[in-house]
Short mmCIF file of C-alpha atoms in Angstrom, two decimals:
data_model
loop_
_atom_site.label_atom_id
_atom_site.label_comp_id
_atom_site.label_asym_id
_atom_site.label_seq_id
_atom_site.Cartn_x
_atom_site.Cartn_y
_atom_site.Cartn_z
CA MET G 87 -9.38 34.17 7.32
CA LYS G 88 -10.80 34.40 3.83
CA ALA G 89 -8.65 33.51 0.84
CA ALA G 90 -9.24 34.88 -2.62
CA GLN G 91 -10.34 32.90 -5.66
CA LYS G 92 -9.92 29.11 -5.83
CA PRO G 93 -8.95 28.13 -2.23
CA GLY G 94 -12.35 29.33 -0.94
CA VAL G 95 -12.45 29.76 2.83
CA ILE G 96 -9.99 28.79 5.53
CA ILE G 97 -11.43 28.72 9.02
CA ASN G 98 -8.92 29.17 11.86
CA LEU G 99 -9.91 27.16 14.93
CA GLY G 100 -8.17 26.90 18.29
CA SER G 101 -5.32 29.32 17.48
CA ALA G 102 -4.50 29.71 21.15
CA SER G 103 -7.10 27.63 22.85
CA GLY G 104 -5.13 24.41 23.19
CA LEU G 105 -7.37 22.38 20.90
CA TYR G 106 -4.80 19.55 21.12
CA PRO G 107 -3.28 19.87 24.62
CA MET G 108 -1.25 16.67 25.01
CA ILE G 109 -0.50 13.75 22.71
CA ASN G 110 -1.38 11.23 25.44
CA ASP G 111 -4.34 13.21 26.74
CA PRO G 112 -7.85 11.87 26.12
CA ILE G 113 -8.70 15.31 24.75
CA TYR G 114 -6.29 14.60 21.89
CA SER G 115 -8.38 11.67 20.69
CA ALA G 116 -11.61 13.58 21.19
CA SER G 117 -10.22 16.50 19.23
CA LYS G 118 -9.28 14.28 16.30
CA GLY G 119 -12.81 12.97 16.28
CA GLY G 120 -14.07 16.54 16.33
CA VAL G 121 -11.98 17.40 13.31
CA VAL G 122 -13.33 14.41 11.42
CA MET G 123 -16.91 15.30 12.32
CA PHE G 124 -16.29 18.91 11.36
CA THR G 125 -14.88 17.81 8.00
CA ARG G 126 -17.95 15.65 7.51
CA SER G 127 -20.15 18.71 7.99
CA LEU G 128 -18.27 20.47 5.19
CA VAL G 129 -19.08 17.84 2.56
CA PRO G 130 -22.10 19.80 1.19
CA TYR G 131 -19.81 22.79 0.59
CA LYS G 132 -17.35 20.59 -1.29
CA HIS G 133 -20.13 19.47 -3.60
CA GLN G 134 -20.80 23.17 -4.34
CA GLY G 135 -17.17 23.74 -5.28
CA ILE G 136 -16.34 25.66 -2.09
CA ARG G 137 -13.05 24.68 -0.50
CA ILE G 138 -12.79 24.92 3.29
CA ASN G 139 -9.73 24.21 5.44
CA VAL G 140 -9.08 24.21 9.16
CA LEU G 141 -5.93 25.61 10.75
CA CYS G 142 -5.21 24.51 14.34
CA PRO G 143 -2.02 25.84 15.97
CA GLU G 144 -1.65 24.40 19.46
CA PHE G 145 -0.66 27.57 21.41
CA VAL G 146 0.29 30.95 19.95
CA GLU G 147 1.63 33.86 21.99
CA THR G 148 -1.53 35.95 21.80
CA GLU G 149 -3.63 37.53 24.54
CA MET G 150 -5.64 34.31 24.80
CA GLY G 151 -2.53 32.15 24.73
CA LEU G 152 -0.85 34.14 27.51
CA SER G 153 -3.85 33.48 29.74
CA VAL G 154 -3.01 29.76 29.80
CA ASP G 155 -0.89 28.45 32.69
CA ALA G 156 2.76 28.90 31.67
CA LYS G 157 3.78 25.50 33.08
CA PHE G 158 1.20 23.78 30.95
CA VAL G 159 2.38 25.60 27.83
CA ASP G 160 5.95 24.50 28.60
CA ARG G 161 4.79 20.89 28.95
CA VAL G 162 3.48 20.89 25.38
CA GLY G 163 6.63 22.41 23.92
CA GLY G 164 6.01 26.12 24.30
CA PHE G 165 4.33 28.64 22.03
CA VAL G 166 4.19 27.89 18.30
CA PRO G 167 6.10 30.63 16.38
CA MET G 168 3.84 32.87 14.33
CA GLN G 169 6.07 32.26 11.30
CA MET G 170 5.11 28.58 11.49
CA VAL G 171 1.41 29.48 11.58
CA VAL G 172 1.77 31.77 8.56
CA LYS G 173 3.68 29.06 6.70
CA GLY G 174 0.90 26.56 7.42
CA ALA G 175 -1.78 28.98 6.28
CA PHE G 176 -0.03 29.61 2.97
CA GLU G 177 0.46 25.89 2.44
CA LEU G 178 -3.27 25.31 2.86
CA ILE G 179 -4.06 28.16 0.45
CA THR G 180 -1.61 27.17 -2.26
CA ASN G 181 -1.75 23.37 -2.11
CA ASP G 182 -4.85 22.08 -3.92
CA ASN G 183 -4.12 18.56 -2.65
CA LYS G 184 -4.96 19.74 0.88
CA ALA G 185 -8.50 20.88 0.08
CA GLY G 186 -10.76 20.11 3.02
CA ALA G 187 -7.87 19.20 5.32
CA CYS G 188 -7.19 20.30 8.87
CA LEU G 189 -3.61 21.34 9.60
CA TRP G 190 -2.58 20.84 13.22
CA ILE G 191 0.63 22.69 14.19
CA THR G 192 2.67 21.87 17.30
CA ASN G 193 6.27 22.27 18.42
CA ARG G 194 6.32 18.58 19.33
CA ARG G 195 5.22 17.06 16.04
CA GLY G 196 5.45 19.89 13.53
CA MET G 197 2.63 20.03 10.97
CA GLU G 198 0.19 17.13 10.85
CA TYR G 199 -2.87 16.84 8.63
CA TRP G 200 -6.30 15.56 9.67
CA PRO G 201 -8.33 13.66 8.89
CA THR G 202 -6.13 10.89 7.57
CA PRO G 203 -7.43 9.11 4.43
CA THR G 204 -8.64 6.24 6.63
CA GLU G 205 -10.69 8.54 8.87
CA GLU G 206 -12.02 10.61 5.98
CA ALA G 207 -13.17 7.53 4.10
CA LYS G 208 -15.49 6.64 7.00
CA TYR G 209 -17.54 9.78 6.48
CA LEU G 210 -17.43 10.55 2.77
CA VAL G 211 -20.48 9.61 0.73
CA ARG G 212 -19.57 8.15 -2.63
CA SER G 213 -20.91 9.93 -5.68
CA SER G 214 -23.14 8.12 -8.15
CA ALA G 215 -20.14 7.95 -10.50
CA SER G 216 -18.14 6.10 -7.86
CA ARG G 217 -20.98 3.69 -7.26
CA LYS G 218 -21.18 3.05 -10.98
CA ARG G 219 -17.47 2.19 -11.12
CA MET G 220 -17.98 -0.23 -8.25
CA SER G 221 -21.03 -1.95 -9.67
CA PHE G 222 -20.76 -5.49 -10.96
CA LYS G 223 -23.44 -7.77 -12.25
CA ALA G 224 -23.20 -11.21 -10.69
CA LEU G 225 -22.75 -14.02 -13.19
CA VAL G 226 -24.80 -16.87 -11.81
CA ASN G 227 -24.15 -19.43 -14.54
CA VAL G 228 -20.41 -20.07 -14.52
CA GLN G 229 -19.65 -23.04 -16.76
CA LEU G 230 -17.53 -25.65 -15.03
CA PRO G 231 -15.21 -27.84 -17.13
CA GLN G 232 -14.19 -31.37 -16.25
CA SER G 233 -10.56 -30.31 -15.88
CA PHE G 234 -8.41 -27.18 -15.75
CA GLU G 235 -4.82 -26.03 -16.06
CA LYS G 236 -2.61 -24.88 -13.21
CA ILE G 237 1.05 -24.27 -12.47
CA VAL G 238 2.83 -26.42 -9.89
CA VAL G 239 6.35 -26.40 -8.48
CA HIS G 240 7.83 -29.83 -9.30
CA THR G 241 11.45 -29.19 -8.27
CA LEU G 242 13.06 -26.61 -5.98
CA SER G 243 14.86 -23.84 -7.84
CA HIS G 244 15.05 -20.06 -7.76
CA ASN G 245 14.66 -20.24 -11.55
CA PHE G 246 10.86 -20.14 -11.71
CA ARG G 247 10.63 -21.51 -15.24
CA ASN G 248 12.79 -24.54 -14.41
CA ALA G 249 11.03 -25.16 -11.10
CA THR G 250 7.48 -25.18 -12.48
CA CYS G 251 5.32 -26.87 -15.06
CA ILE G 252 1.73 -26.71 -16.26
CA ILE G 253 -0.47 -29.70 -15.45
CA ARG G 254 -4.10 -30.47 -16.14
CA ALA G 255 -6.07 -31.38 -13.03
CA PRO G 256 -9.61 -32.77 -12.71
CA LEU G 257 -12.29 -30.45 -11.37
CA ARG G 258 -13.79 -32.48 -8.55
CA LEU G 259 -17.40 -31.82 -7.57
CA PRO G 260 -19.10 -31.32 -5.25
CA ILE G 261 -16.87 -28.82 -3.44
CA GLU G 262 -16.02 -29.93 0.09
CA ALA G 263 -17.80 -28.29 3.01
CA ASN G 264 -16.74 -24.77 4.02
CA HIS G 265 -14.76 -24.33 0.80
CA VAL G 266 -15.26 -22.24 -2.32
CA LEU G 267 -14.32 -22.80 -5.96
CA VAL G 268 -12.98 -19.63 -7.58
CA LYS G 269 -12.68 -19.11 -11.32
CA VAL G 270 -9.48 -17.06 -11.64
CA ILE G 271 -9.62 -14.09 -14.03
CA TYR G 272 -6.46 -12.14 -13.13
CA ALA G 273 -3.42 -13.31 -11.17
CA GLY G 274 -0.74 -11.05 -9.73
CA VAL G 275 2.98 -11.59 -10.28
CA ASN G 276 5.36 -11.00 -7.37
CA ALA G 277 9.14 -10.86 -6.97
CA SER G 278 8.83 -13.47 -4.24
CA ASP G 279 7.44 -16.06 -6.67
CA VAL G 280 11.05 -17.22 -7.07
CA ASN G 281 11.41 -17.57 -3.31
CA PHE G 282 8.38 -19.84 -3.27
CA SER G 283 9.66 -21.96 -6.15
CA SER G 284 13.00 -22.40 -4.33
CA GLY G 285 11.26 -23.52 -1.11
CA ARG G 286 12.23 -20.47 0.97
CA TYR G 287 8.76 -20.17 2.48
CA PHE G 288 8.66 -23.75 3.76
CA THR G 289 10.12 -25.00 7.03
CA GLY G 290 12.40 -28.03 7.28
CA ASN G 291 15.40 -29.27 5.32
CA ASN G 292 15.47 -29.74 1.55
CA LYS G 293 14.48 -33.40 1.87
CA ASP G 294 11.39 -32.57 3.93
CA ILE G 295 10.42 -29.73 1.60
CA GLY G 296 10.98 -31.89 -1.47
CA SER G 297 8.54 -34.46 -0.14
CA ARG G 298 5.74 -31.88 -0.38
CA LEU G 299 6.15 -31.47 -4.13
CA PRO G 300 4.36 -30.86 -6.36
CA CYS G 301 2.71 -27.78 -4.84
CA ASP G 302 0.51 -25.11 -6.38
CA ALA G 303 2.16 -21.79 -7.29
CA GLY G 304 0.91 -18.21 -7.21
CA PHE G 305 0.00 -15.93 -4.29
CA GLU G 306 -2.88 -13.71 -5.35
CA ALA G 307 -5.78 -13.46 -7.77
CA VAL G 308 -9.24 -12.07 -8.39
CA GLY G 309 -12.06 -13.94 -10.00
CA ILE G 310 -15.63 -15.21 -9.70
CA ILE G 311 -17.09 -17.59 -7.15
CA ALA G 312 -17.98 -20.58 -9.32
CA ALA G 313 -19.27 -23.09 -6.77
CA MET G 314 -19.51 -23.55 -3.01
CA GLY G 315 -19.49 -26.40 -0.55
CA ASP G 316 -22.00 -27.00 2.23
CA SER G 317 -22.11 -24.65 5.23
CA VAL G 318 -20.79 -21.64 3.28
CA ARG G 319 -22.70 -18.53 4.33
CA ASP G 320 -22.66 -14.89 3.16
CA LEU G 321 -21.19 -15.75 -0.25
CA LYS G 322 -22.94 -16.22 -3.59
CA VAL G 323 -22.04 -17.98 -6.81
CA GLY G 324 -21.20 -15.48 -9.56
CA THR G 325 -19.91 -12.70 -7.32
CA PRO G 326 -16.35 -11.28 -7.38
CA ALA G 327 -13.75 -12.45 -4.90
CA ALA G 328 -10.07 -11.97 -4.19
CA ILE G 329 -7.77 -14.65 -2.81
CA MET G 330 -4.32 -14.50 -1.25
CA THR G 331 -3.52 -18.19 -0.92
CA PHE G 332 -1.18 -20.54 -2.77
CA GLY G 333 -2.61 -21.74 -6.06
CA SER G 334 -3.62 -18.57 -7.89
CA TYR G 335 -1.69 -19.49 -11.06
CA ALA G 336 -4.59 -21.66 -12.16
CA GLU G 337 -7.81 -21.48 -14.12
CA PHE G 338 -9.72 -22.64 -11.03
CA THR G 339 -8.74 -23.02 -7.39
CA VAL G 340 -10.46 -24.29 -4.24
CA VAL G 341 -9.90 -22.29 -1.05
CA PRO G 342 -11.46 -22.28 2.42
CA ALA G 343 -14.41 -19.89 2.50
CA LYS G 344 -12.83 -17.95 5.38
CA HIS G 345 -10.00 -16.91 3.05
CA ILE G 346 -12.29 -15.23 0.52
CA LEU G 347 -11.92 -11.44 0.38
CA PRO G 348 -15.09 -9.88 -1.05
CA VAL G 349 -14.29 -7.17 -3.63
CA PRO G 350 -16.52 -4.90 -5.74
CA ARG G 351 -15.03 -5.98 -9.09
CA PRO G 352 -12.60 -8.64 -10.37
CA ASP G 353 -10.33 -6.11 -12.11
CA PRO G 354 -6.53 -6.01 -12.53
CA GLU G 355 -6.42 -2.88 -10.34
CA VAL G 356 -7.85 -4.96 -7.49
CA VAL G 357 -5.10 -7.55 -8.00
CA ALA G 358 -2.58 -4.74 -7.54
CA MET G 359 -4.26 -3.80 -4.26
CA LEU G 360 -3.63 -7.27 -2.80
CA THR G 361 -0.01 -8.22 -2.05
CA SER G 362 1.42 -4.95 -3.40
CA GLY G 363 -1.16 -2.51 -2.04
CA LEU G 364 -1.74 -4.22 1.29
CA THR G 365 1.98 -4.50 1.96
CA ALA G 366 2.41 -0.75 1.49
CA SER G 367 -0.70 0.22 3.44
CA ILE G 368 -0.19 -2.05 6.45
CA ALA G 369 3.61 -1.76 6.59
CA LEU G 370 3.55 2.05 6.63
CA GLU G 371 0.89 2.05 9.36
CA LYS G 372 2.23 -0.72 11.59
CA ALA G 373 5.97 -1.07 10.99
CA GLY G 374 6.53 2.53 9.91
CA GLN G 375 4.07 4.16 12.32
CA MET G 376 3.70 6.80 9.64
CA GLU G 377 2.70 10.32 10.70
CA SER G 378 2.37 13.60 8.82
CA GLY G 379 5.14 16.10 8.23
CA LYS G 380 7.88 13.52 7.74
CA VAL G 381 10.36 12.75 4.96
CA VAL G 382 9.61 9.33 3.46
CA LEU G 383 11.91 7.46 1.06
CA VAL G 384 10.60 4.63 -1.12
CA THR G 385 13.05 2.43 -3.04
CA ALA G 386 12.06 0.71 -6.31
CA ALA G 387 9.17 3.14 -6.23
CA ALA G 388 7.86 2.50 -9.74
CA GLY G 389 7.16 -1.15 -8.97
CA GLY G 390 4.01 -2.90 -7.86
CA THR G 391 4.20 -1.98 -4.17
CA GLY G 392 6.33 1.17 -4.48
CA GLN G 393 3.59 2.99 -6.38
CA PHE G 394 1.23 2.50 -3.42
CA ALA G 395 3.82 3.50 -0.83
CA VAL G 396 4.62 6.86 -2.45
CA GLN G 397 0.95 7.79 -2.82
CA LEU G 398 -0.11 6.72 0.67
CA ALA G 399 2.83 8.62 2.18
CA LYS G 400 1.87 11.70 0.18
CA LEU G 401 -1.80 11.45 1.13
CA ALA G 402 -0.74 11.35 4.78
CA GLY G 403 0.94 14.76 4.38
CA ASN G 404 4.59 13.79 3.98
CA LYS G 405 7.45 14.82 1.72
CA VAL G 406 8.16 11.83 -0.50
CA VAL G 407 11.48 10.85 -2.06
CA ALA G 408 11.62 7.92 -4.49
CA THR G 409 14.29 5.94 -6.31
CA CYS G 410 13.87 4.32 -9.70
CA GLY G 411 15.86 3.38 -12.79
CA GLY G 412 14.95 5.13 -16.03
CA LYS G 413 13.44 8.33 -17.38
CA GLU G 414 10.02 6.80 -18.05
CA LYS G 415 9.69 5.58 -14.47
CA ALA G 416 10.82 8.95 -13.15
CA VAL G 417 8.12 10.73 -15.13
CA LEU G 418 5.43 8.37 -13.82
CA LEU G 419 6.54 8.90 -10.22
CA LYS G 420 6.33 12.67 -10.68
CA GLU G 421 2.77 12.20 -11.93
CA LEU G 422 2.02 10.25 -8.72
CA GLY G 423 3.04 13.30 -6.68
CA VAL G 424 6.58 12.37 -5.61
CA ASP G 425 8.46 15.45 -4.43
CA ARG G 426 11.98 14.26 -5.35
CA VAL G 427 12.62 11.45 -7.81
CA ILE G 428 16.15 10.02 -7.87
CA ASP G 429 16.87 8.16 -11.12
CA TYR G 430 19.89 6.05 -10.20
CA LYS G 431 20.82 5.74 -13.88
CA VAL G 432 21.68 9.44 -14.03
CA GLU G 433 22.19 10.40 -10.36
CA ASN G 434 24.07 8.95 -7.40
CA ILE G 435 21.50 8.16 -4.70
CA LYS G 436 23.96 8.49 -1.83
CA THR G 437 25.17 11.89 -3.02
CA VAL G 438 21.64 13.25 -3.47
CA LEU G 439 20.47 12.10 -0.04
CA LYS G 440 23.54 13.46 1.73
CA LYS G 441 23.33 16.84 -0.02
CA GLU G 442 19.57 17.46 -0.09
CA PHE G 443 18.57 15.69 3.13
CA PRO G 444 21.44 16.35 5.56
CA ASN G 445 19.22 15.61 8.59
CA GLY G 446 18.38 12.18 7.24
CA ILE G 447 15.19 10.38 6.22
CA ASP G 448 12.44 9.73 8.78
CA ILE G 449 10.80 6.67 7.22
CA ILE G 450 12.29 4.40 4.54
CA TYR G 451 10.24 1.79 2.67
CA GLU G 452 12.90 -0.58 1.34
CA SER G 453 12.47 -3.55 -0.98
CA VAL G 454 15.80 -3.83 -2.82
CA GLY G 455 18.27 -5.10 -0.22
CA GLY G 456 22.03 -5.53 -0.57
CA ASP G 457 23.91 -2.28 -1.16
CA MET G 458 20.65 -0.34 -1.17
CA PHE G 459 19.89 -1.49 2.37
CA ASP G 460 23.29 -0.23 3.54
CA LEU G 461 22.72 3.09 1.79
CA CYS G 462 19.30 3.50 3.38
CA LEU G 463 20.54 2.61 6.84
CA ASN G 464 23.24 5.26 6.60
CA ALA G 465 20.68 7.83 5.40
CA LEU G 466 18.26 7.21 8.29
CA ALA G 467 17.53 10.16 10.58
CA VAL G 468 17.60 10.20 14.37
CA HIS G 469 14.52 8.23 15.53
CA GLY G 470 14.13 7.08 11.91
CA ARG G 471 12.37 3.86 10.93
CA LEU G 472 13.57 1.55 8.15
CA ILE G 473 10.91 -0.90 6.91
CA VAL G 474 12.27 -3.96 5.10
CA ILE G 475 9.56 -5.48 2.90
CA GLY G 476 11.82 -7.45 0.57
CA MET G 477 15.27 -7.91 -0.97
CA ILE G 478 14.56 -8.21 -4.68
CA SER G 479 18.20 -7.66 -5.68
CA GLN G 480 19.08 -10.92 -3.89
CA TYR G 481 16.31 -13.11 -5.29
CA GLN G 482 18.05 -13.87 -8.59
CA GLY G 483 21.54 -15.16 -9.37
CA GLU G 484 23.28 -18.51 -9.35
CA TYR G 485 22.32 -19.37 -5.76
CA GLY G 486 19.22 -17.25 -5.28
CA TRP G 487 18.47 -15.67 -1.91
CA MET G 488 21.49 -15.94 0.41
CA PRO G 489 21.68 -14.45 3.94
CA LEU G 490 24.03 -11.45 4.27
CA ASN G 491 25.88 -10.01 7.26
CA TYR G 492 25.39 -6.34 8.08
CA THR G 493 28.42 -5.46 10.19
CA GLY G 494 27.83 -2.75 12.77
CA LEU G 495 24.03 -2.76 12.42
CA CYS G 496 23.39 -2.75 16.18
CA GLU G 497 25.85 0.07 16.79
CA LYS G 498 24.31 2.23 14.06
CA ILE G 499 20.70 1.96 15.18
CA LEU G 500 21.65 2.29 18.86
CA ALA G 501 23.56 5.55 18.28
CA LYS G 502 20.53 7.29 16.74
CA SER G 503 17.60 5.49 18.43
CA GLN G 504 16.60 4.08 15.07
CA THR G 505 14.31 1.18 14.23
CA VAL G 506 14.79 -1.46 11.54
CA ALA G 507 11.54 -3.37 11.14
CA GLY G 508 10.86 -6.39 8.97
CA PHE G 509 7.41 -6.78 7.43
CA PHE G 510 5.85 -10.03 6.18
CA LEU G 511 2.28 -9.56 4.96
CA ILE G 512 0.99 -13.02 5.86
CA GLN G 513 1.39 -12.21 9.57
CA TYR G 514 -1.12 -9.36 9.29
CA ASP G 515 -4.01 -11.23 7.67
CA HIS G 516 -6.44 -9.91 10.30
CA LEU G 517 -5.99 -6.43 8.73
CA TRP G 518 -6.33 -7.39 5.07
CA GLN G 519 -10.03 -6.69 4.55
CA ARG G 520 -10.01 -3.31 6.31
CA HIS G 521 -7.01 -2.05 4.38
CA LEU G 522 -8.30 -3.50 1.10
CA ASP G 523 -11.57 -1.62 1.57
CA ARG G 524 -9.64 1.56 2.31
CA LEU G 525 -7.52 1.20 -0.84
CA PHE G 526 -10.59 0.63 -3.00
CA ASP G 527 -12.30 3.66 -1.46
CA LEU G 528 -9.29 5.85 -2.26
CA PHE G 529 -9.20 4.45 -5.80
CA SER G 530 -12.92 5.01 -6.31
CA MET G 531 -12.63 8.61 -5.11
CA GLY G 532 -9.81 9.27 -7.55
CA LYS G 533 -7.27 9.83 -4.77
CA LEU G 534 -5.22 6.75 -5.61
CA LYS G 535 -3.82 5.90 -9.03
CA ILE G 536 -2.93 2.31 -9.85
CA LEU G 537 -0.34 1.54 -12.51
CA ILE G 538 -0.73 -1.76 -14.33
CA ASP G 539 2.23 -2.64 -16.53
CA PRO G 540 1.05 -2.38 -20.16
CA LYS G 541 2.75 -5.59 -21.28
CA ARG G 542 0.07 -8.24 -21.73
CA PHE G 543 0.41 -11.77 -20.42
CA LEU G 544 -2.44 -14.07 -21.43
CA GLY G 545 -3.21 -17.50 -20.04
CA VAL G 546 -1.48 -19.85 -17.61
CA GLN G 547 1.24 -20.56 -20.17
CA SER G 548 2.47 -16.94 -19.95
CA VAL G 549 3.14 -16.92 -16.17
CA ALA G 550 6.83 -17.87 -16.41
CA ASP G 551 7.35 -15.10 -18.96
CA ALA G 552 5.66 -12.63 -16.61
CA VAL G 553 7.85 -13.63 -13.64
CA GLU G 554 11.01 -13.22 -15.70
CA TYR G 555 9.77 -9.88 -17.05
CA LEU G 556 9.23 -8.57 -13.52
CA HIS G 557 12.78 -9.53 -12.54
CA SER G 558 14.22 -7.93 -15.68
CA GLY G 559 13.76 -4.48 -14.13
CA LYS G 560 11.74 -3.31 -17.14
CA SER G 561 8.31 -3.44 -15.52
CA VAL G 562 6.42 -0.33 -14.45
CA GLY G 563 3.63 -0.77 -11.93
CA LYS G 564 1.97 -4.09 -11.21
CA VAL G 565 2.60 -7.06 -13.50
CA VAL G 566 -0.64 -8.99 -14.00
CA VAL G 567 -1.50 -12.15 -15.92
CA CYS G 568 -4.96 -12.41 -17.46
CA ILE G 569 -5.69 -16.08 -16.86
CA ASP G 570 -8.90 -16.06 -18.93
CA PRO G 571 -8.91 -13.30 -21.60
CA THR G 572 -12.26 -14.42 -23.00
CA PHE G 573 -14.00 -14.07 -19.66
CA SER G 574 -12.39 -10.70 -18.92
CA GLU G 575 -13.65 -9.36 -22.26
CA GLN G 576 -17.19 -10.45 -21.36
CA MET G 577 -16.98 -8.61 -18.04
CA ALA G 578 -15.71 -5.46 -19.71
CA LYS G 579 -18.99 -5.25 -21.63
CA LEU G 580 -21.15 -5.37 -18.50
#
């Protein structure tokens, strides 16, 4: 089927041939691979500005479809209505975001797009422009001072400023075996910084936890490898690295070499990909089991992790709903491709969801907690999945994070075969590098936008201000502290 003007050509494959016979059938996996390989073969056409799509209805009531054993057709859900095929074809023609995609249509799973961003990234060849953005000149001669500044937690409190202080520590050389010294350039700020400063992430009673103080604060950073201990292989001094270990709110930090995440550049966008980006990417895949053709709700969507969740859900072929507070945030979310933005300052979230999504929400990515959790649970569809990645509304206050009771939770999820899944990033460290590479690929190809809050925080002394700013509700995107502004300016000139 040939479309006029911009869409280019749409090739219809397998309209009644049973290209995807059964979800648990080995042919299903082979077919997906075939779609990916076919898409790979179309790359030269993309470079020439020709857009090609693939339309794959499972079984249609045509002469060819009627020749298939009727019992088998019934097993896969029956014939796909022609209206559904026409709807899919028009969506491919009119939606520029689906250029090069394959649309698989079944009665069992609706409309699902292939390849997924993960599969596509395996086969796409980066342009020279992408390679240029990724390039970074290693800085071999990193000057090492005798001492450096870092932030430590000296007393347990959910008030980060009161719990922490800046100390000057000696830089001890040589670095111990199998460890690496990282010069921190950018550090990421997270809502859970106040949970760390109050001791929530430590086991034991307050007396046991208190005996561990002082302890280094900060969860994530990017910087330059400044020195290495003996037995460190496959790493070089002067090259960029990301870390996701305690101690990133510091000018320098020593970490085990096995915890180094190689990155193309030590940029603030890469910081955003760490805790915020990886949480969204892994949680949607593992806890949310995200598919195409679903309705996905993201709360606090204009924040550090919400911005990733809405884009990844959209890239996977879903309808995305997002909540935020404020006109500016709503505009930004629209620019990220969100289908329905709910600004809770001018609209009632519960009313909108009940009126516009009467069948409920399939996947909810929830980070607010409290009343928002209750609202989301009540809005969940049959077989829906609610992913809890945080409870930011409960992190502040006189007593900080306090456990809450959710009366009737079991009865609610049982009645509709729903799933409520908690997600804690540290328990998925074996997936960090793969998902980080995927996020950077999407960013390099221009398929993923990363919002860095424009408010500047410079130096270790500004960290407490940055944490309080994040919890003020005024931030948009990822809040980042530039630990060494002088060094970052040098890198910008490279």
